[in-house]
Coordinates of C-alpha atoms in Angstrom, one line a residue:
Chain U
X1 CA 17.7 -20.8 29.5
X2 CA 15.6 -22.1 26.6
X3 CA 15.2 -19.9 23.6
X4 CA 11.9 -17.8 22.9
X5 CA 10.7 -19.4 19.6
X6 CA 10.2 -15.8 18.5
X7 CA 14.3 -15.4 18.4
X8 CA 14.5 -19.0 16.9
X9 CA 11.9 -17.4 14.2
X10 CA 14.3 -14.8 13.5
X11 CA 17.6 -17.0 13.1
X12 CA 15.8 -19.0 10.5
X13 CA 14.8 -15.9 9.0
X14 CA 18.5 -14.7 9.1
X15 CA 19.7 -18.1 7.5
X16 CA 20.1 -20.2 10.0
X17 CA 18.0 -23.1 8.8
X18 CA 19.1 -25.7 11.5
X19 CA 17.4 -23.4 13.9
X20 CA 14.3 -24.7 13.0
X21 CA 15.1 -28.5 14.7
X22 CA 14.5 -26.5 18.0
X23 CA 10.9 -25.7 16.8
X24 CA 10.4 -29.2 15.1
X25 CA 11.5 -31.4 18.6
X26 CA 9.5 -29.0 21.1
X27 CA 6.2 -29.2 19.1
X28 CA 6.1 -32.3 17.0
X29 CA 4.6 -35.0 19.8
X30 CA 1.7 -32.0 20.1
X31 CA 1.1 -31.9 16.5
X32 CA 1.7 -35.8 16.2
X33 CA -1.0 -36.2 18.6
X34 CA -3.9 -34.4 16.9
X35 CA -2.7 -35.9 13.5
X36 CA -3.4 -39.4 14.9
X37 CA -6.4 -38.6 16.4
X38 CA -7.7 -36.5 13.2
X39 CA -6.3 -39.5 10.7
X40 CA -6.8 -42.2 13.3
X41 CA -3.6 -44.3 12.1
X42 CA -0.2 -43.8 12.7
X43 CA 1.1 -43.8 9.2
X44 CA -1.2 -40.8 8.3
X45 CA -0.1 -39.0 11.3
X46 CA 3.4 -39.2 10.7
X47 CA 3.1 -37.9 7.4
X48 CA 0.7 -35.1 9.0
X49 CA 3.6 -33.9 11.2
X50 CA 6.5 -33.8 8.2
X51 CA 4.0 -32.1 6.4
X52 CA 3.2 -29.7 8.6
X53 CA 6.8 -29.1 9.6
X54 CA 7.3 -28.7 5.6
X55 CA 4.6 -26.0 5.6
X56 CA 5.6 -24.4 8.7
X57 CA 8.7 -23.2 7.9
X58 CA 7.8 -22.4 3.8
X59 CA 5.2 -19.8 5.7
X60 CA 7.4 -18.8 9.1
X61 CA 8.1 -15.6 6.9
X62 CA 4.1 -14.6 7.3
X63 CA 4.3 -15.5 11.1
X64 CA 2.3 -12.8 12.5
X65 CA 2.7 -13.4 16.2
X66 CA -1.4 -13.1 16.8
X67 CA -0.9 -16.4 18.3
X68 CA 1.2 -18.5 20.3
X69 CA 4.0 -20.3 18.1
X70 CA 2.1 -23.7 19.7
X71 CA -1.0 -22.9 18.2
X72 CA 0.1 -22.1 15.0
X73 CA 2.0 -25.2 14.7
X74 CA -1.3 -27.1 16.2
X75 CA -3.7 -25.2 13.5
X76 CA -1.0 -26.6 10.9
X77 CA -0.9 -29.9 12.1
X78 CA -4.3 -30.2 12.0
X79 CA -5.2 -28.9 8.5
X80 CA -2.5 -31.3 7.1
X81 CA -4.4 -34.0 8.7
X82 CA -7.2 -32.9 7.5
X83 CA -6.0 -32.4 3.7
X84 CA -4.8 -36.2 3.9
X85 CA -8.5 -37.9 5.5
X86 CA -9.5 -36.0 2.6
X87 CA -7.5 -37.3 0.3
X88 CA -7.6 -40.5 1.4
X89 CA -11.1 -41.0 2.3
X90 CA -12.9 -42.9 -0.6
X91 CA -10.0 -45.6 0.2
X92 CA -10.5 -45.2 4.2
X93 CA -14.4 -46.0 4.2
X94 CA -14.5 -49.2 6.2
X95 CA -15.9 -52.4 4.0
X96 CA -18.0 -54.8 6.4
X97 CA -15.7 -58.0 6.3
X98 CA -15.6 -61.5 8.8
X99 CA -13.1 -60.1 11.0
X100 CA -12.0 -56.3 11.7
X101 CA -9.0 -55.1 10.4
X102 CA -8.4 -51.4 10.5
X103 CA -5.1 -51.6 8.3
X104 CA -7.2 -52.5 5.5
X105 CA -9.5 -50.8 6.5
X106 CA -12.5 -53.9 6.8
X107 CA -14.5 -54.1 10.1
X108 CA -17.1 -56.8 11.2
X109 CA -20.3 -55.3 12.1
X110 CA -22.1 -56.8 15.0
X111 CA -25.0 -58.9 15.1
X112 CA -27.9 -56.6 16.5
X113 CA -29.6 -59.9 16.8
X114 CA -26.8 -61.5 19.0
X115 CA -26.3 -61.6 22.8
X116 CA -25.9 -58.5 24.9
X117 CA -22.5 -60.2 26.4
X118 CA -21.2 -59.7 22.8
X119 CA -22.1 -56.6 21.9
X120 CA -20.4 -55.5 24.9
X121 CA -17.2 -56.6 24.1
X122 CA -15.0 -53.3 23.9
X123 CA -13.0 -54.3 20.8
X124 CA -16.5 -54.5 19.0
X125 CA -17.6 -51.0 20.1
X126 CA -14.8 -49.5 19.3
X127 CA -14.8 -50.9 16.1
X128 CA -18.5 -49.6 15.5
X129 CA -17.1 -46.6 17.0
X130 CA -14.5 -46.3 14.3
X131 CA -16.3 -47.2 11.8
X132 CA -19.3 -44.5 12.7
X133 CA -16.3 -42.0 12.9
X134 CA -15.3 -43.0 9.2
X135 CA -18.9 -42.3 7.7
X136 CA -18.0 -38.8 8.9
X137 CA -16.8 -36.1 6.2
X138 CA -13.5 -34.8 6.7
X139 CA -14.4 -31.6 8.1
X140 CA -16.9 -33.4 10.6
X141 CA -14.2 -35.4 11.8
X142 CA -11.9 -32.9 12.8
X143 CA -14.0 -30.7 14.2
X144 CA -15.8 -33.1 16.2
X145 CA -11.9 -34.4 17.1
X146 CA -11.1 -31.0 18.4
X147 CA -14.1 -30.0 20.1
X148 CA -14.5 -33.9 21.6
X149 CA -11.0 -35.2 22.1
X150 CA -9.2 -31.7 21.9
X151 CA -11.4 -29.9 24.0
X152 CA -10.7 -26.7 21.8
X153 CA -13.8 -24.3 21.5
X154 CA -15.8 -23.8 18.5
X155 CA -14.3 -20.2 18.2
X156 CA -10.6 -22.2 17.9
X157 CA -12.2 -24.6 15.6
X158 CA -13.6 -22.5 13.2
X159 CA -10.0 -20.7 13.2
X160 CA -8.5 -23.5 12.9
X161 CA -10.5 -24.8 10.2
X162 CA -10.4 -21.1 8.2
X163 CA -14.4 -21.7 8.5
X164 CA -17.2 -19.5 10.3
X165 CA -18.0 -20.1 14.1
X166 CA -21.4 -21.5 13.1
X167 CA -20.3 -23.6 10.5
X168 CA -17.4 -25.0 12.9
X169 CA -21.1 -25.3 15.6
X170 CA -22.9 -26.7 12.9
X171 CA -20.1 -29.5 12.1
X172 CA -20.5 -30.8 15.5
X173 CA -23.7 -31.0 15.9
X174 CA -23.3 -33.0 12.5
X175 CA -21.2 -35.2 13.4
X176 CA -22.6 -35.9 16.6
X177 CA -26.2 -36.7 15.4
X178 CA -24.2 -39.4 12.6
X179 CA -22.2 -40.6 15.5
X180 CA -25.5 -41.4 17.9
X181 CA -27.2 -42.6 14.8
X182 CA -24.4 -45.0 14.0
X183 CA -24.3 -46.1 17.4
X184 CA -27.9 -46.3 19.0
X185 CA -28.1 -50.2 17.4
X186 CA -25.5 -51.1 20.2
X187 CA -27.5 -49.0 23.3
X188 CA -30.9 -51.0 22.3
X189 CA -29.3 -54.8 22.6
X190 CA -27.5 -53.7 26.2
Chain Y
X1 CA -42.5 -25.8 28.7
X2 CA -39.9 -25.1 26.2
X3 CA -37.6 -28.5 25.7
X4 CA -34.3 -28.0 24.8
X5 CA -33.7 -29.7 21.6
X6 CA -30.5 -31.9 20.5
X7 CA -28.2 -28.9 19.5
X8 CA -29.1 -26.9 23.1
X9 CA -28.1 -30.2 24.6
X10 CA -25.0 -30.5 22.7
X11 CA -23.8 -27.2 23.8
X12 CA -24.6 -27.6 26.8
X13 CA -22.9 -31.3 27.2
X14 CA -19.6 -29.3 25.7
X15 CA -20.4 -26.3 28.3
X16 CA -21.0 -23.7 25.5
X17 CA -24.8 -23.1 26.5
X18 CA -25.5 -19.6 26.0
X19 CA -27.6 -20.3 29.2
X20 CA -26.2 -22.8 31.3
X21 CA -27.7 -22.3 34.6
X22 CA -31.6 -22.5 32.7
X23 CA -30.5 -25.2 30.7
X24 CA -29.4 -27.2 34.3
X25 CA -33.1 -25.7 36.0
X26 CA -34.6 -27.4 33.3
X27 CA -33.1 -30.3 33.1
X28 CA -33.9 -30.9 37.0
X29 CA -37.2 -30.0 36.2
X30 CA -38.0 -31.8 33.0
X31 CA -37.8 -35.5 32.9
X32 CA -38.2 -36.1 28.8
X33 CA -35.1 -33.7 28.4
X34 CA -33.1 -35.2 31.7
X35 CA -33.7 -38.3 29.2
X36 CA -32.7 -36.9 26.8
X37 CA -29.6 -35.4 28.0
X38 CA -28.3 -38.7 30.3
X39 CA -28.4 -40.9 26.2
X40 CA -26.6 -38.2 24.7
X41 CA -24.1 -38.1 27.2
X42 CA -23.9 -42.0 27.3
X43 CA -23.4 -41.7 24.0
X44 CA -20.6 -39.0 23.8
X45 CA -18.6 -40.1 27.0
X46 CA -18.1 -43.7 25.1
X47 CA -16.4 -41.8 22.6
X48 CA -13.2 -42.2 24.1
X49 CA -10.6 -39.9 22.7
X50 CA -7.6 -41.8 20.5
X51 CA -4.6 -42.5 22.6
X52 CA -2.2 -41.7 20.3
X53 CA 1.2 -44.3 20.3
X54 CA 4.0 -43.2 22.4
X55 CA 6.9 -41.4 20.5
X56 CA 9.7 -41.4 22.1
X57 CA 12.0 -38.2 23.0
X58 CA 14.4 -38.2 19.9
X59 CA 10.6 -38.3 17.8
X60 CA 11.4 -34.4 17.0
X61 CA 14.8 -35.6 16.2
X62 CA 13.5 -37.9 13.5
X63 CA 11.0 -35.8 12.3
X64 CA 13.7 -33.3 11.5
X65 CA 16.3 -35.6 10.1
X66 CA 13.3 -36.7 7.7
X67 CA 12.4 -32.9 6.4
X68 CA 16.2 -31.0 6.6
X69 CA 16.9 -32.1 3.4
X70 CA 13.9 -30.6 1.8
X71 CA 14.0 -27.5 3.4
X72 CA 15.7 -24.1 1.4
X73 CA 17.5 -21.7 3.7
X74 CA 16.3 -18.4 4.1
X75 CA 18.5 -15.8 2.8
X76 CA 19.6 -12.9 4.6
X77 CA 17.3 -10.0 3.9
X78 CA 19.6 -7.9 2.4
X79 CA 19.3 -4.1 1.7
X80 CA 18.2 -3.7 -1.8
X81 CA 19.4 -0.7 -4.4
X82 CA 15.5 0.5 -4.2
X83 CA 15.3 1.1 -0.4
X84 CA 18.6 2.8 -0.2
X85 CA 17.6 5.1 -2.9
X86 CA 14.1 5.1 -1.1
X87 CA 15.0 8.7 0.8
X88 CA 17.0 10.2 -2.3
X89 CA 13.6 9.0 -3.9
X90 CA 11.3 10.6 -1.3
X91 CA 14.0 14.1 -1.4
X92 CA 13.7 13.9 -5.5
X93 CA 9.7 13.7 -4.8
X94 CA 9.6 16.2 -2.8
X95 CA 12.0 19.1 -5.1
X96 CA 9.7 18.0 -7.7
X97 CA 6.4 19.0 -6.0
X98 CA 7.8 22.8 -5.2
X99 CA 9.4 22.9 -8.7
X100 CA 5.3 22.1 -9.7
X101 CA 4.0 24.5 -6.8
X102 CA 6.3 27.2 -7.6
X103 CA 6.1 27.2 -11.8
X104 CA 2.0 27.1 -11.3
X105 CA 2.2 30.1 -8.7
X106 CA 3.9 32.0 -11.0
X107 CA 1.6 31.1 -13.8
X108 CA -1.2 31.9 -11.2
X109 CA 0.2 35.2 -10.5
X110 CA 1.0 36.1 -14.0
X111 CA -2.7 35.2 -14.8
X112 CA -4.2 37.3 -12.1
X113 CA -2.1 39.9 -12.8
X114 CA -3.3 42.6 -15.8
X115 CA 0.1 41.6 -18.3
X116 CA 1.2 44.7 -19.6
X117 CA 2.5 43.0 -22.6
X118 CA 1.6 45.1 -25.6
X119 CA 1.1 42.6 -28.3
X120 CA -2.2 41.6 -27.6
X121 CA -3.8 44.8 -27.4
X122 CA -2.7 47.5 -29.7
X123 CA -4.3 50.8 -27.3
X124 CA -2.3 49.5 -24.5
X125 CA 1.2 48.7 -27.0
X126 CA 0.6 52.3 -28.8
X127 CA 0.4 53.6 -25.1
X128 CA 3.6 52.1 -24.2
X129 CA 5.2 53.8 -27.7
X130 CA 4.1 57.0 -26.6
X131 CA 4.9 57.3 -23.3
X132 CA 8.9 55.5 -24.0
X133 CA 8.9 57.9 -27.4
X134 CA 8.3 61.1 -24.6
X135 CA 10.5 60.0 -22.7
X136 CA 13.4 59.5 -25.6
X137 CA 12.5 63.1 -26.5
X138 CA 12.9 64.5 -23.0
X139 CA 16.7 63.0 -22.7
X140 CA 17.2 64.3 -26.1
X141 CA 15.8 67.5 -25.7
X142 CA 18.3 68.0 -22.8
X143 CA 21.1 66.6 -24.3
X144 CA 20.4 69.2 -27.6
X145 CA 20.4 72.4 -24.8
X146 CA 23.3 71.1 -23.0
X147 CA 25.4 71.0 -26.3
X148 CA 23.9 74.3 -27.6
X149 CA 24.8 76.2 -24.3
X150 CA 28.1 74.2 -24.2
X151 CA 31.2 77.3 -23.7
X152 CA 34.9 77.1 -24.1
X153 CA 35.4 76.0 -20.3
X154 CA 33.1 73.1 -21.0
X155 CA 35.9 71.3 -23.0
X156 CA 35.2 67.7 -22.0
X157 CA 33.0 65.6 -24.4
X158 CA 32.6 62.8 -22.3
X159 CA 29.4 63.5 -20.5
X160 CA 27.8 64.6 -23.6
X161 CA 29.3 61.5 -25.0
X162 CA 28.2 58.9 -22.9
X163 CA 24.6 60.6 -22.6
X164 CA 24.4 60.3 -26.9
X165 CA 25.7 57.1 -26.3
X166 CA 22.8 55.5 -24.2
X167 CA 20.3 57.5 -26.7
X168 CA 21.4 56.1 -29.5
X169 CA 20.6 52.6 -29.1
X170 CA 16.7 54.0 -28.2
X171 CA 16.4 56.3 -30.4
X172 CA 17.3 53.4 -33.3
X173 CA 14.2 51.1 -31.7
X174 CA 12.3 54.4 -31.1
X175 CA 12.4 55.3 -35.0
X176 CA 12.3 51.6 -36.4
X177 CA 8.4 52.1 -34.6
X178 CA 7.7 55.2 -36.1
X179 CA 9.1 53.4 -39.7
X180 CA 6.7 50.3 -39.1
X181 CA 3.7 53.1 -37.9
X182 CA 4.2 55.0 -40.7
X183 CA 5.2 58.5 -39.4
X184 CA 7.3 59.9 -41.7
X185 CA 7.6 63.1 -39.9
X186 CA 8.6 61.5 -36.7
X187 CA 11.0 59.0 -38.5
X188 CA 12.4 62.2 -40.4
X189 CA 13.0 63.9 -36.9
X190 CA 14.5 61.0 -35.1
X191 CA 16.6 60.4 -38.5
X192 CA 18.3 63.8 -37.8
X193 CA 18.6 63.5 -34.4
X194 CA 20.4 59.5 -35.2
X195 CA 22.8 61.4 -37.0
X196 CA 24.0 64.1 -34.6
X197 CA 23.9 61.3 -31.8
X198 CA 26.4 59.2 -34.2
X199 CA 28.7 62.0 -34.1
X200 CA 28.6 63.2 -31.0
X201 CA 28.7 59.2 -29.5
X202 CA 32.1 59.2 -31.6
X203 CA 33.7 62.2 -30.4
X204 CA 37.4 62.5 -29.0
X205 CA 37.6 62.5 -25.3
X206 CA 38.4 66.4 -25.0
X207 CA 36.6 69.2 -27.4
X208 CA 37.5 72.9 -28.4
X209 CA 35.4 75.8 -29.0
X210 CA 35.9 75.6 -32.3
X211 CA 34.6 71.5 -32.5
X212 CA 31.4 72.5 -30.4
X213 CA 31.0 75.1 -33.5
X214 CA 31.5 72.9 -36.0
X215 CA 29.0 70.3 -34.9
X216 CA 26.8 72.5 -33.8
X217 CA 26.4 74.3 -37.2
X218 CA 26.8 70.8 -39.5
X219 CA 24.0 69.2 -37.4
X220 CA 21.9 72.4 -37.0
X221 CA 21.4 71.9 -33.6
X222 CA 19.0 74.7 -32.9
X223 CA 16.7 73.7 -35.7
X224 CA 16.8 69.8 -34.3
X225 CA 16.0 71.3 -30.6
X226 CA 13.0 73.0 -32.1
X227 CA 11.7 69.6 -33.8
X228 CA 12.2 67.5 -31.3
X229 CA 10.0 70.3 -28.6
X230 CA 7.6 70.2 -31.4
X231 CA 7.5 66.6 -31.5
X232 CA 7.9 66.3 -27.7
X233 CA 4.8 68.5 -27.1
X234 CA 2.5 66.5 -29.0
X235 CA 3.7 63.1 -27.7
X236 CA 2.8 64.4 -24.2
X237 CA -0.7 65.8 -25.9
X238 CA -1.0 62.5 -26.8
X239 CA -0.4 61.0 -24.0
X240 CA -2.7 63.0 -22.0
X241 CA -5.7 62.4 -24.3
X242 CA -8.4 60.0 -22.9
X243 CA -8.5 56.5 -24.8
X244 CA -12.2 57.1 -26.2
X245 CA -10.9 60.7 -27.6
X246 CA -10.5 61.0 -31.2
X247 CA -6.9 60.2 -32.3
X248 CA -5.2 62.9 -34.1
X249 CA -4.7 62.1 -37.9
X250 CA -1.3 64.3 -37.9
X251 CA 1.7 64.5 -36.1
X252 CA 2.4 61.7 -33.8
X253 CA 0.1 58.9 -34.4
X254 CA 2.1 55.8 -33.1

C-alpha cells in the first residue's frame, strides 16, 4: 500500500530525511514537465526540478495541507522555472542568424516575401513560434504555458504565480495578442 | 449589435466566458466576430504545447541522488524547557491574578469602609480615649469594691490578682494619654491607682485578714474608689455629650 505523502511529510519532519526520495520520484516527471515547457530547454528544466525539490523540502515545515501535495510541488516547479527564464532572459532573446539554432539561442526568420511552400515548413513555424514565445516577459510566458499548454485556470494561475486573478487574465490576454502579432506575417503568405 | 472584442474571445476560446452560451448565439449570428474567432483560434491551436523529452523511470531517482547531499535533516521537535514550564507558567499566572484581585479587594473594602483609625481625625481618636478610659475605670472601679468588701473567708488573692494584672498593662497606656493630653488630675488618679495595681498584681497566692488590711490602709483604697467614681462619672458625661457641645475645660478633657 503506498504511503499518504502526508505521513511521508511527517517522517521527514521527525528526521527521516531519506523519506523525502518517495516525494522527489512520485512528482519529479510532473514538475519536470512544466519546467520544460515554462523554460523551453531541457537544461533549464532540470535545474527547475532540483531546485524546486531544494525548496520543497527547506519549506515542508510551512506545508499547510490547503492543497494537494501535487499541486504544491507543481506551483513550486513552476515558480523555479520562472525565477530562472527570468534570470536568464536577456541571454535567451533569440538573435536572427542564417540558420536556427535554439542552443544558442539564434533563429532564421523567414522570408515573408518567399513561397507559401516554405513558410509552411513546420520546423520554420515553430521556430517563429519559439521565437514569438521568447519576446514574451517571464510572467507572460508562464501564464500563457499554464493556461495554453497546462490547461490550469486563471484562478490556479494567479495562485500559482502569488499574483491577482486579473493580473494572471490580463497576462494572457498579453501574451496572446504578442503571440498573434508575432505570428500573423506567416497566416498572410499561406 | 455588441461584438465581442479580442479578450471576450479569448475567454471564451479557453472556456472562461462569463457568458458562454451568448457568446456562441453571437458568434452564429455575427459573421465579423465568427471571423474573428475562427483566426484566433487558428492562431492559438498552432501553438502546440512543448512535448517535454522522455525521462525515464529512475528520473526521480537521479533527481534525488543530485539534491541528498544538500539537504539538512530535520531535527526531532523536541519538548523545550519553556513548554514544560508552560502550565506551571499558566498556574503561576493565574495565583498571581487572585493575589492582585484579593490585595485590591481589600484595599477596596478598607476604602469604602469609614476607618476608625484615630490618627487622622482627632474628635473621632479623643472619642476612642474616652470611651477605652470609661471602660478602664469601670474594671477598676470593681476591682477597688471587690478588695474593699474582701472578708477573712475570701483568703485567695488570685482572682484579685489576675484581674490587677490585665489592668495594669491599660491602665499604663491609659495614663501615658492623659500625660501627652495634659490631664494632670487624671494622670494623678491613674498614678495612684498604678500603684495599688503593682501591689496587688505582686501578691502571694493566698492572703490573710490582716494583708487585705494592710493594703487596704497603705493604698487608701476607699479614697482611690471615690476618685476613680469621680473620674468615671465625668468620662461617661463626656462621652454622652454631643460632638458640637462645648467641651468642658476641667476634669477630663482627653
Amino acid at each position: 500500500m503506498e504511503e499518504s505523502d502526508d505521513s511521508i511529510r511527517r517522517a521527514i519532519l521527525s528526521g527521516e530525511k531519506d523519506a523525502y526520495k518517495v516525494l522527489v520520484a512520485r512528482y519529479s516527471q510532473v514538475v519536470f514537465r512544466v519546467a520544460y515547457r515554462i523554460t523551453g530547454n531541457e537544461p533549464d528544466a532540470e535545474e527547475a526540478v532540483q531546485e524546486a525539490f531544494l525548496r520543497g523540502y527547506q519549506k515542508l515545515a510551512h506545508f499547510e495541507g490547503r492543497s494537494s501535495m501535487a499541486t504544491w510541488f507543481y506551483r513550486i516547479g513552476a515558480n523555479c522555472a520562472l525565477d530562472i527564464v527570468s534570470r536568464r532572459r536577456p541571454e535567451t532573446q533569440s538573435r536572427i542568424a542564417e540558420e536556427n539554432d535554439p542552443e544558442r539561442g539564434e533563429l532564421q526568420l523567414a522570408d515573408i516575401k518567399a513561397g507559401p511552400d516554405r513558410l509552411l515548413l513546420s520546423r520554420e513555424i515553430e521556430a517563429a513560434r519559439q521565437a514569438a514565445m521568447s519576446e514574451l516577459t517571464p510572467t507572460e510566458r508562464t501564464a500563457f504555458v499554464l493556461r495554453h499548454m497546462e490547461d490550469r485556470s486563471t484562478e490556479e494561475i494567479a495562485v500559482t504565480l502569488k499574483i491577482a486573478p486579473n493580473s494572471a487574465k490580463q497576462a494572457v490576454f498579453r501574451a496572446v495578442q504578442k503571440l498573434r502579432r508575432q505570428l500573423a506575417p506567416l497566416w498572410i503568405n499561406t | 449589435m455588441k461584438h465581442l472584442n479580442e479578450a471576450e474571445l479569448i475567454e471564451h476560446y479557453y472556456d472562461e466566458s462569463a457568458s458562454p452560451a451568448d457568446c456562441e448565439r453571437h458568434l452564429k449570428a455575427c459573421a465579423a466576430c465568427a471571423k474573428h474567432y475562427a483566426d484566433l483560434r487558428r492562431d492559438l491551436d498552432g501553438v502546440k504545447p512543448l512535448v517535454p523529452p522522455v525521462r525515464g523511470e529512475d528520473y526521480g531517482q537521479q533527481v534525488w541522488q543530485s539534491i541528498r547531499s544538500s539537504l539538512p535533516v530535520y531535527e526531532k521537535p523536541k519538548r523545550s524547557w519553556i513548554q514544560l514550564w508552560r502550565p506551571l507558567g499558566w498556574a503561576a499566572a493565574c495565583a498571581l491574578l487572585i493575589a492582585v484581585a484579593f490585595v485590591a479587594g481589600r484595599h477596596w473594602e478598607r476604602k469604602q469602609t469609614p476607618s476608625v483609625a484615630v490618627g487622622a481625625d482627632p474628635q473621632a481618636r479623643q472619642r476612642v480615649v474616652v470611651v477605652v478610659l470609661g471602660d478602664h475605670l469601670d474594671r477598676s472601679e470593681r476591682l477597688l469594691v471587690e478588695l474593699n468588701h474582701a472578708g477573712s473567708d475570701d483568703m485567695s488573692a488570685m482572682p484579685l490578682r489576675g484581674e490587677a494584672r490585665e489592668l495594669l498593662a491599660n491602665n499604663r497606656l491609659v495614663r501615658q494619654s492623659a500625660i501627652q493630653a495634659g490631664d494632670l488630675n487624671v494622670e494623678a488618679s491613674l498614678d495612684r491607682l498604678e500603684r495599688l495595681l503593682v501591689e496587688l498584681a505582686n501578691q502571694p497566692d493566698e492572703l490573710s485578714e490582716a494583708d487585705l488590711n494592710r493594703l487596704r490602709q497603705e493604698m487608701n483604697t476607699d479614697s482611690l474608689l471615690f476618685d476613680i467614681r469621680i473620674l468615671r462619672s465625668r468620662v461617661h458625661t463626656r462621652a454622652l455629650e454631643p460632638e458640637d457641645a462645648p467641651k468642658a475645660t476641667k476634669g477630663v478633657s482627653l
